[in-house]
Amino acid sequence: MNTKNTQHIALISVHGDPAIEIGKEEAGGQNVYVRQVGEALAKQGWQVDMFTRLSSSNQATIVEHTPGCRTIRLTAGPKAFVPRQEIFEYCGEFLTELLKFQEQSGIHYSIVHTNYWLSAWVGMEWKKRQSLIQLHTYHSLGAVKYESVETIPKIAATRLDIEKAVLETAERIVATSPQEQEHMRTLVSSKGDIDIIPCGTDIDRFGKINRLEARQKLGLSPENKIIFYVGRFDQRKGIETLVRAVGSSKLQGDPNLKLIIGGGSRPGEKDGMERDRIEGIVAELELQTITTFPGRIADELLPAYYAAADVCVVPSHYEPFGLVAIEAMASATPVVASDVGGLQFTVVSEETGLLAPPKDAGAFAAAIDRILSDHDWKNQLGLGARARVENMFSWNGVAHQLSQLYESLLEAKSENLATTSA
């Protein structure tokens, strides 16, 4: 049954704008996931509309990406950046604007794929009004997150209730790793249907430039031993662990040692304050001469940074998947990552990099030193990393699995309707 050419899919990502520059505040793995999945599904014949919240009066309300794939920004709350923990109060307005857009455009969406708990609520409320198939990807589980933070936000109870409800009522939950599926079962609910479909990366974009060419492009020396981090400035990302690991490295004193900490920040905002804190730790450990903060790395330069690095470090306190890890691996760069969540699935210790306990600077230092001290093994890990991504984590492969799932759910629904009406 080929339904794709006639079916419209709504991907909802209330706070994670698929069309925004990656690296800005609240712009990370989820934004990449939704955009890449949307474009890859459109290539396979689906009509894909990605709904998000308008966060600036300067933004276009509709952004056409590729044939059959566009981002639609809805006005919900102020036309300004709002931290994700404050967005829920605007989700009702978001749904109203979504229904209004649907009515005006005359489009019937047969599937809604929601992303993060804010979007889950929108999808569940939409289902109460129309006949829809809902799939959901969590991107982050409150039950896991709240175990690792000192202050539980007021919105926590609401989030936990919604995450449980969507697991129990959506036609399918898409977990990105076996570890995330296990967390859902043990921490959220034993009810609900879950499929495991990983996140992906663009294997044609990453891995097409070699280390020497990448370093020439970035003005880095062939002799440098480069440790690379890229991501948001957020305490949960564990950048402090990385900096303290470099501070205790046995390679301290090697003039070729370099630490690059990439990612955007806004002065005065939460991520800007975290960057200031990290810079303070760099100064405290007297690492200023070997550390650079390039800021938000342009999309066209990111593959070169990954390729130029000897090791990419992902020291997060928790990651349901970890896109940075597979982008680095696609670039044939070994990864040292926290032994948590989806990173246990993406990174195979001793084959594509090494895993270390989160928040353990000593263990991260030992892992980094081990890779940097053995050139041949480092290259072997890099080749293993690239091979793993090619085999498991291409976006086209991810979209193919999602497409098959969508079609099977549509077919099951059609059969149920036929049986009911018979």
Short mmCIF file of C-alpha atoms in Angstrom, two decimals:
data_model
loop_
_atom_site.label_atom_id
_atom_site.label_comp_id
_atom_site.label_asym_id
_atom_site.label_seq_id
_atom_site.Cartn_x
_atom_site.Cartn_y
_atom_site.Cartn_z
CA MET A 1 0.00 0.00 0.00
CA ASN A 2 1.77 3.18 -1.16
CA THR A 3 0.22 5.97 0.86
CA LYS A 4 3.07 8.43 0.85
CA ASN A 5 2.22 10.62 -2.12
CA THR A 6 -1.24 11.40 -0.74
CA GLN A 7 -0.48 11.67 2.98
CA HIS A 8 0.49 14.73 4.95
CA ILE A 9 2.59 14.37 8.09
CA ALA A 10 2.81 16.99 10.84
CA LEU A 11 6.06 17.03 12.80
CA ILE A 12 5.60 19.14 15.92
CA SER A 13 8.57 20.66 17.74
CA VAL A 14 7.13 23.53 19.77
CA HIS A 15 10.37 24.86 21.24
CA GLY A 16 12.92 23.33 18.84
CA ASP A 17 12.73 25.29 15.58
CA PRO A 18 13.91 23.08 12.68
CA ALA A 19 14.77 26.14 10.60
CA ILE A 20 16.91 27.95 13.18
CA GLU A 21 20.70 28.13 13.23
CA ILE A 22 22.06 25.26 15.28
CA GLY A 23 24.13 26.41 18.26
CA LYS A 24 21.82 29.22 19.35
CA GLU A 25 20.16 28.95 22.75
CA GLU A 26 17.68 26.04 22.85
CA ALA A 27 18.95 24.91 19.45
CA GLY A 28 20.58 21.51 19.51
CA GLY A 29 20.00 17.86 18.74
CA GLN A 30 16.21 18.04 18.61
CA ASN A 31 16.26 20.80 16.00
CA VAL A 32 18.66 18.76 13.86
CA TYR A 33 16.58 15.59 14.28
CA VAL A 34 13.30 17.17 13.23
CA ARG A 35 14.80 19.02 10.25
CA GLN A 36 16.77 16.04 8.94
CA VAL A 37 13.95 13.55 9.46
CA GLY A 38 11.52 15.94 7.75
CA GLU A 39 13.71 16.44 4.70
CA ALA A 40 14.55 12.74 4.41
CA LEU A 41 10.86 11.75 4.68
CA ALA A 42 9.99 14.28 1.97
CA LYS A 43 12.58 12.64 -0.32
CA GLN A 44 10.68 9.39 0.19
CA GLY A 45 7.44 10.99 -1.01
CA TRP A 46 5.68 12.23 2.12
CA GLN A 47 4.31 15.78 2.40
CA VAL A 48 5.92 17.09 5.58
CA ASP A 49 4.95 20.20 7.58
CA MET A 50 7.11 20.94 10.63
CA PHE A 51 5.33 23.13 13.19
CA THR A 52 7.24 25.24 15.70
CA ARG A 53 6.79 28.44 17.72
CA LEU A 54 7.61 31.86 16.24
CA SER A 55 10.30 33.27 18.53
CA SER A 56 11.07 36.57 16.77
CA SER A 57 9.03 39.10 14.79
CA ASN A 58 11.87 39.02 12.22
CA GLN A 59 11.37 35.34 11.42
CA ALA A 60 9.58 34.11 8.32
CA THR A 61 6.35 32.32 9.20
CA ILE A 62 6.89 29.67 6.51
CA VAL A 63 10.30 28.35 5.43
CA GLU A 64 10.46 26.03 2.42
CA HIS A 65 13.36 23.60 2.84
CA THR A 66 13.03 21.02 0.07
CA PRO A 67 10.14 19.93 -2.16
CA GLY A 68 7.51 18.55 0.19
CA CYS A 69 9.14 19.79 3.40
CA ARG A 70 8.63 23.14 5.14
CA THR A 71 8.74 24.74 8.59
CA ILE A 72 5.63 26.60 9.74
CA ARG A 73 6.06 29.00 12.65
CA LEU A 74 2.96 29.67 14.74
CA THR A 75 2.44 32.64 17.05
CA ALA A 76 2.03 31.37 20.61
CA GLY A 77 2.92 33.84 23.33
CA PRO A 78 5.38 36.67 22.73
CA LYS A 79 7.27 36.89 19.46
CA ALA A 80 10.49 36.49 21.41
CA PHE A 81 12.72 33.78 22.84
CA VAL A 82 11.07 31.99 25.77
CA PRO A 83 12.98 29.34 27.80
CA ARG A 84 11.51 25.89 27.30
CA GLN A 85 10.47 25.56 30.95
CA GLU A 86 8.18 28.58 30.48
CA ILE A 87 6.57 27.60 27.15
CA PHE A 88 3.85 25.22 28.37
CA GLU A 89 1.46 28.06 29.20
CA TYR A 90 1.45 28.95 25.49
CA CYS A 91 0.79 25.43 24.17
CA GLY A 92 -2.99 25.97 24.13
CA GLU A 93 -2.51 29.02 21.91
CA PHE A 94 -0.11 26.97 19.76
CA LEU A 95 -2.80 24.33 19.21
CA THR A 96 -5.39 26.99 18.35
CA GLU A 97 -3.09 28.48 15.72
CA LEU A 98 -2.26 25.02 14.36
CA LEU A 99 -5.96 24.20 13.91
CA LYS A 100 -6.50 27.60 12.29
CA PHE A 101 -3.64 26.98 9.85
CA GLN A 102 -5.03 23.56 9.03
CA GLU A 103 -8.50 24.94 8.34
CA GLN A 104 -7.19 27.76 6.16
CA SER A 105 -4.90 25.49 4.15
CA GLY A 106 -7.45 22.67 3.82
CA ILE A 107 -4.84 20.03 4.67
CA HIS A 108 -5.76 16.82 6.46
CA TYR A 109 -2.87 15.38 8.46
CA SER A 110 -3.13 11.63 8.94
CA ILE A 111 -0.05 11.40 11.18
CA VAL A 112 1.37 13.69 13.84
CA HIS A 113 4.88 12.94 15.09
CA THR A 114 5.51 14.96 18.24
CA ASN A 115 8.91 15.81 19.72
CA TYR A 116 9.53 16.56 23.43
CA TRP A 117 6.82 16.70 26.10
CA LEU A 118 5.50 20.15 25.14
CA SER A 119 4.67 18.87 21.67
CA ALA A 120 3.27 15.63 23.13
CA TRP A 121 0.56 17.66 24.89
CA VAL A 122 -0.30 19.47 21.65
CA GLY A 123 -0.54 16.16 19.79
CA MET A 124 -2.72 14.51 22.44
CA GLU A 125 -5.10 17.49 22.50
CA TRP A 126 -5.23 17.54 18.69
CA LYS A 127 -6.16 13.84 18.71
CA LYS A 128 -9.17 14.66 20.91
CA ARG A 129 -10.51 16.84 18.09
CA GLN A 130 -9.57 14.84 14.98
CA SER A 131 -8.78 11.29 13.92
CA LEU A 132 -5.00 11.20 13.99
CA ILE A 133 -2.20 8.69 14.47
CA GLN A 134 0.29 10.04 17.01
CA LEU A 135 3.91 9.00 17.28
CA HIS A 136 6.20 10.57 19.83
CA THR A 137 9.95 10.98 20.36
CA TYR A 138 10.91 12.20 23.84
CA HIS A 139 14.42 13.60 23.22
CA SER A 140 14.69 13.90 27.01
CA LEU A 141 12.84 12.17 29.84
CA GLY A 142 11.85 14.23 32.86
CA ALA A 143 12.11 11.16 35.10
CA VAL A 144 15.80 10.88 34.17
CA LYS A 145 16.56 14.58 34.08
CA TYR A 146 15.14 15.33 37.52
CA GLU A 147 17.40 12.71 39.08
CA SER A 148 20.45 14.77 38.10
CA VAL A 149 19.38 18.32 38.97
CA GLU A 150 19.48 19.98 42.36
CA THR A 151 16.37 22.13 41.92
CA ILE A 152 13.19 20.55 40.58
CA PRO A 153 11.21 23.15 38.56
CA LYS A 154 7.54 23.87 39.24
CA ILE A 155 6.57 22.47 35.86
CA ALA A 156 8.03 19.02 36.74
CA ALA A 157 4.77 17.37 37.86
CA THR A 158 2.99 18.52 34.70
CA ARG A 159 5.81 17.26 32.51
CA LEU A 160 5.91 13.84 34.20
CA ASP A 161 2.14 13.44 33.84
CA ILE A 162 2.26 14.31 30.13
CA GLU A 163 5.21 12.00 29.47
CA LYS A 164 3.32 9.12 31.09
CA ALA A 165 0.09 9.92 29.24
CA VAL A 166 1.71 10.04 25.81
CA LEU A 167 3.52 6.73 26.38
CA GLU A 168 0.21 5.10 27.26
CA THR A 169 -1.95 6.70 24.53
CA ALA A 170 0.20 7.34 21.42
CA GLU A 171 -0.03 4.77 18.65
CA ARG A 172 3.75 4.41 18.87
CA ILE A 173 6.68 5.80 20.83
CA VAL A 174 9.98 6.09 18.98
CA ALA A 175 12.90 5.45 21.33
CA THR A 176 16.31 6.35 19.93
CA SER A 177 18.23 3.67 21.85
CA PRO A 178 17.64 0.50 23.90
CA GLN A 179 18.74 2.45 26.99
CA GLU A 180 16.04 5.08 26.43
CA GLN A 181 13.43 2.35 25.97
CA GLU A 182 14.51 0.77 29.26
CA HIS A 183 14.18 4.13 31.05
CA MET A 184 10.64 4.51 29.68
CA ARG A 185 9.67 1.10 30.97
CA THR A 186 11.26 1.39 34.41
CA LEU A 187 10.65 5.07 35.14
CA VAL A 188 7.54 6.08 33.18
CA SER A 189 5.08 3.25 32.44
CA SER A 190 4.86 -0.43 31.55
CA LYS A 191 2.05 0.40 29.10
CA GLY A 192 2.35 1.61 25.52
CA ASP A 193 4.04 0.46 22.31
CA ILE A 194 7.68 1.37 21.72
CA ASP A 195 9.88 0.94 18.63
CA ILE A 196 13.62 1.66 18.60
CA ILE A 197 14.71 3.84 15.68
CA PRO A 198 17.98 5.71 16.26
CA CYS A 199 18.82 9.29 15.37
CA GLY A 200 20.98 9.81 12.31
CA THR A 201 23.55 12.02 10.68
CA ASP A 202 24.46 13.15 7.17
CA ILE A 203 27.19 10.69 6.21
CA ASP A 204 27.87 12.66 3.01
CA ARG A 205 28.41 15.91 4.90
CA PHE A 206 30.66 14.51 7.62
CA GLY A 207 33.78 12.53 6.81
CA LYS A 208 34.52 14.04 3.41
CA ILE A 209 37.53 16.09 4.53
CA ASN A 210 40.66 14.51 6.00
CA ARG A 211 42.44 15.65 9.16
CA LEU A 212 45.29 17.48 7.44
CA GLU A 213 42.99 19.38 5.04
CA ALA A 214 40.66 20.27 7.92
CA ARG A 215 43.51 21.69 9.98
CA GLN A 216 44.81 23.72 7.06
CA LYS A 217 41.31 25.13 6.58
CA LEU A 218 41.06 26.10 10.27
CA GLY A 219 44.65 27.34 10.64
CA LEU A 220 45.64 24.53 13.00
CA SER A 221 49.02 22.80 13.08
CA PRO A 222 49.45 19.18 11.91
CA GLU A 223 51.34 18.54 15.17
CA ASN A 224 48.52 19.73 17.44
CA LYS A 225 46.80 17.22 19.73
CA ILE A 226 43.26 18.55 19.56
CA ILE A 227 40.48 17.82 22.06
CA PHE A 228 37.11 19.07 20.80
CA TYR A 229 33.74 19.79 22.41
CA VAL A 230 30.74 21.27 20.63
CA GLY A 231 27.28 21.90 22.03
CA ARG A 232 25.23 24.14 24.26
CA PHE A 233 26.64 25.85 27.32
CA ASP A 234 24.55 24.05 29.93
CA GLN A 235 25.75 22.54 33.21
CA ARG A 236 24.16 19.21 32.28
CA LYS A 237 26.45 19.02 29.24
CA GLY A 238 29.38 18.43 31.61
CA ILE A 239 31.85 20.90 30.09
CA GLU A 240 33.37 21.43 33.53
CA THR A 241 34.26 17.71 33.64
CA LEU A 242 36.07 18.06 30.32
CA VAL A 243 38.02 21.15 31.38
CA ARG A 244 39.08 19.56 34.68
CA ALA A 245 40.05 16.39 32.80
CA VAL A 246 42.33 18.38 30.51
CA GLY A 247 43.70 20.13 33.58
CA SER A 248 44.76 16.80 35.07
CA SER A 249 45.94 15.22 31.81
CA LYS A 250 49.36 13.58 31.73
CA LEU A 251 49.89 15.54 28.51
CA GLN A 252 49.82 18.84 30.40
CA GLY A 253 52.90 20.78 29.36
CA ASP A 254 52.89 19.41 25.81
CA PRO A 255 52.98 22.59 23.67
CA ASN A 256 50.87 20.88 21.01
CA LEU A 257 47.91 20.15 23.29
CA LYS A 258 44.80 22.15 22.30
CA LEU A 259 41.28 22.28 23.74
CA ILE A 260 38.52 23.71 21.54
CA ILE A 261 35.14 24.39 23.18
CA GLY A 262 32.63 25.26 20.46
CA GLY A 263 29.08 26.52 20.86
CA GLY A 264 27.13 29.77 20.91
CA SER A 265 26.16 31.77 23.98
CA ARG A 266 24.15 34.88 24.77
CA PRO A 267 25.69 37.37 27.22
CA GLY A 268 23.46 37.66 30.28
CA GLU A 269 21.38 34.61 29.34
CA LYS A 270 21.64 31.24 31.10
CA ASP A 271 24.03 29.78 28.51
CA GLY A 272 26.14 32.94 28.58
CA MET A 273 26.49 32.64 32.34
CA GLU A 274 27.54 29.00 31.98
CA ARG A 275 30.17 29.99 29.43
CA ASP A 276 31.48 32.62 31.87
CA ARG A 277 31.66 29.94 34.57
CA ILE A 278 33.57 27.57 32.27
CA GLU A 279 35.99 30.34 31.27
CA GLY A 280 36.55 30.93 34.99
CA ILE A 281 37.50 27.27 35.48
CA VAL A 282 39.83 27.45 32.46
CA ALA A 283 41.55 30.44 34.09
CA GLU A 284 41.64 28.74 37.51
CA LEU A 285 43.47 25.75 35.97
CA GLU A 286 45.73 28.04 33.90
CA LEU A 287 44.58 26.52 30.61
CA GLN A 288 43.99 29.82 28.76
CA THR A 289 46.96 29.36 26.43
CA ILE A 290 45.72 26.01 25.11
CA THR A 291 41.96 26.68 25.15
CA THR A 292 39.91 28.44 22.48
CA PHE A 293 36.21 29.32 22.40
CA PRO A 294 35.28 29.78 18.72
CA GLY A 295 31.63 30.48 19.57
CA ARG A 296 28.85 29.18 17.36
CA ILE A 297 30.47 27.12 14.64
CA ALA A 298 29.00 27.76 11.19
CA ASP A 299 27.35 24.76 9.56
CA GLU A 300 29.85 24.78 6.70
CA LEU A 301 32.81 24.67 9.12
CA LEU A 302 31.51 22.05 11.55
CA PRO A 303 32.68 19.03 9.47
CA ALA A 304 36.19 20.52 9.41
CA TYR A 305 36.26 20.95 13.20
CA TYR A 306 35.21 17.35 13.77
CA ALA A 307 37.76 16.07 11.24
CA ALA A 308 40.54 18.24 12.64
CA ALA A 309 40.09 16.86 16.15
CA ASP A 310 42.04 13.91 17.52
CA VAL A 311 39.25 13.18 19.96
CA CYS A 312 35.74 14.56 20.45
CA VAL A 313 34.45 14.60 24.03
CA VAL A 314 30.77 14.30 24.99
CA PRO A 315 30.79 14.64 28.82
CA SER A 316 27.01 15.05 29.30
CA HIS A 317 25.42 14.06 32.59
CA TYR A 318 22.72 12.39 30.49
CA GLU A 319 21.91 12.05 26.78
CA PRO A 320 18.96 10.04 25.40
CA PHE A 321 20.98 9.69 22.18
CA GLY A 322 23.80 12.17 21.55
CA LEU A 323 23.99 13.52 17.98
CA VAL A 324 27.41 15.08 18.51
CA ALA A 325 28.86 11.62 19.11
CA ILE A 326 27.71 10.25 15.76
CA GLU A 327 28.67 13.42 13.87
CA ALA A 328 32.20 13.01 15.23
CA MET A 329 32.17 9.29 14.50
CA ALA A 330 31.00 9.97 10.93
CA SER A 331 34.08 12.19 10.65
CA ALA A 332 36.30 9.23 11.68
CA THR A 333 37.10 10.93 14.98
CA PRO A 334 37.14 8.80 18.15
CA VAL A 335 34.72 9.82 20.90
CA VAL A 336 35.17 9.88 24.67
CA ALA A 337 31.68 10.05 26.14
CA SER A 338 29.82 9.67 29.41
CA ASP A 339 28.70 6.13 30.11
CA VAL A 340 25.02 7.13 30.22
CA GLY A 341 21.80 6.83 28.24
CA GLY A 342 22.00 6.60 24.48
CA LEU A 343 25.75 7.25 24.48
CA GLN A 344 26.12 3.65 25.67
CA PHE A 345 24.44 2.66 22.40
CA THR A 346 26.12 5.04 19.93
CA VAL A 347 29.68 4.74 21.26
CA VAL A 348 31.14 1.23 21.45
CA SER A 349 33.94 1.38 24.02
CA GLU A 350 37.28 0.12 22.68
CA GLU A 351 35.87 0.07 19.11
CA THR A 352 34.75 3.65 18.30
CA GLY A 353 36.10 5.45 21.37
CA LEU A 354 35.85 5.12 25.13
CA LEU A 355 33.16 5.58 27.78
CA ALA A 356 33.78 7.14 31.19
CA PRO A 357 31.58 7.69 34.26
CA PRO A 358 29.79 11.07 34.11
CA LYS A 359 31.26 13.89 36.21
CA ASP A 360 34.48 11.86 36.71
CA ALA A 361 37.27 14.16 35.50
CA GLY A 362 39.95 11.62 36.36
CA ALA A 363 38.34 8.91 34.25
CA PHE A 364 37.86 11.32 31.33
CA ALA A 365 41.51 12.39 31.61
CA ALA A 366 42.67 8.76 31.50
CA ALA A 367 40.49 8.01 28.46
CA ILE A 368 41.62 11.12 26.56
CA ASP A 369 45.28 10.44 27.38
CA ARG A 370 44.99 6.84 26.28
CA ILE A 371 43.70 7.81 22.83
CA LEU A 372 46.06 10.74 22.31
CA SER A 373 49.07 8.64 23.34
CA ASP A 374 48.55 5.88 20.76
CA HIS A 375 48.39 7.28 17.21
CA ASP A 376 47.74 3.95 15.47
CA TRP A 377 44.97 2.94 17.88
CA LYS A 378 43.42 6.38 17.59
CA ASN A 379 43.19 5.94 13.80
CA GLN A 380 41.81 2.42 14.24
CA LEU A 381 39.06 3.78 16.53
CA GLY A 382 38.28 6.46 13.95
CA LEU A 383 37.81 3.89 11.18
CA GLY A 384 35.59 1.81 13.46
CA ALA A 385 33.56 4.90 14.31
CA ARG A 386 32.95 5.78 10.66
CA ALA A 387 31.96 2.21 9.82
CA ARG A 388 29.44 2.08 12.68
CA VAL A 389 27.74 5.30 11.54
CA GLU A 390 27.58 4.14 7.91
CA ASN A 391 25.96 0.89 9.00
CA MET A 392 23.48 2.24 11.54
CA PHE A 393 22.99 5.99 11.64
CA SER A 394 22.41 7.58 8.23
CA TRP A 395 19.40 9.94 8.06
CA ASN A 396 18.06 8.19 4.98
CA GLY A 397 18.14 4.90 6.86
CA VAL A 398 16.38 6.46 9.85
CA ALA A 399 13.72 8.01 7.60
CA HIS A 400 13.22 4.69 5.83
CA GLN A 401 12.51 2.98 9.16
CA LEU A 402 10.11 5.77 10.18
CA SER A 403 8.41 5.64 6.79
CA GLN A 404 7.81 1.91 7.15
CA LEU A 405 6.41 2.48 10.65
CA TYR A 406 4.09 5.25 9.44
CA GLU A 407 2.79 3.06 6.62
CA SER A 408 2.19 0.07 8.90
CA LEU A 409 0.21 2.24 11.34
CA LEU A 410 -1.85 3.76 8.53
CA GLU A 411 -2.54 0.31 7.12
CA ALA A 412 -3.57 -1.03 10.55
CA LYS A 413 -5.90 1.93 11.03
CA SER A 414 -7.45 1.38 7.59
CA GLU A 415 -8.01 -2.30 8.35
CA ASN A 416 -9.58 -1.47 11.73
CA LEU A 417 -11.96 1.01 10.09
CA ALA A 418 -12.92 -1.56 7.47
CA THR A 419 -13.56 -4.17 10.15
CA THR A 420 -15.60 -1.74 12.27
CA SER A 421 -17.78 -0.64 9.35
CA ALA A 422 -18.31 -4.19 8.04
#
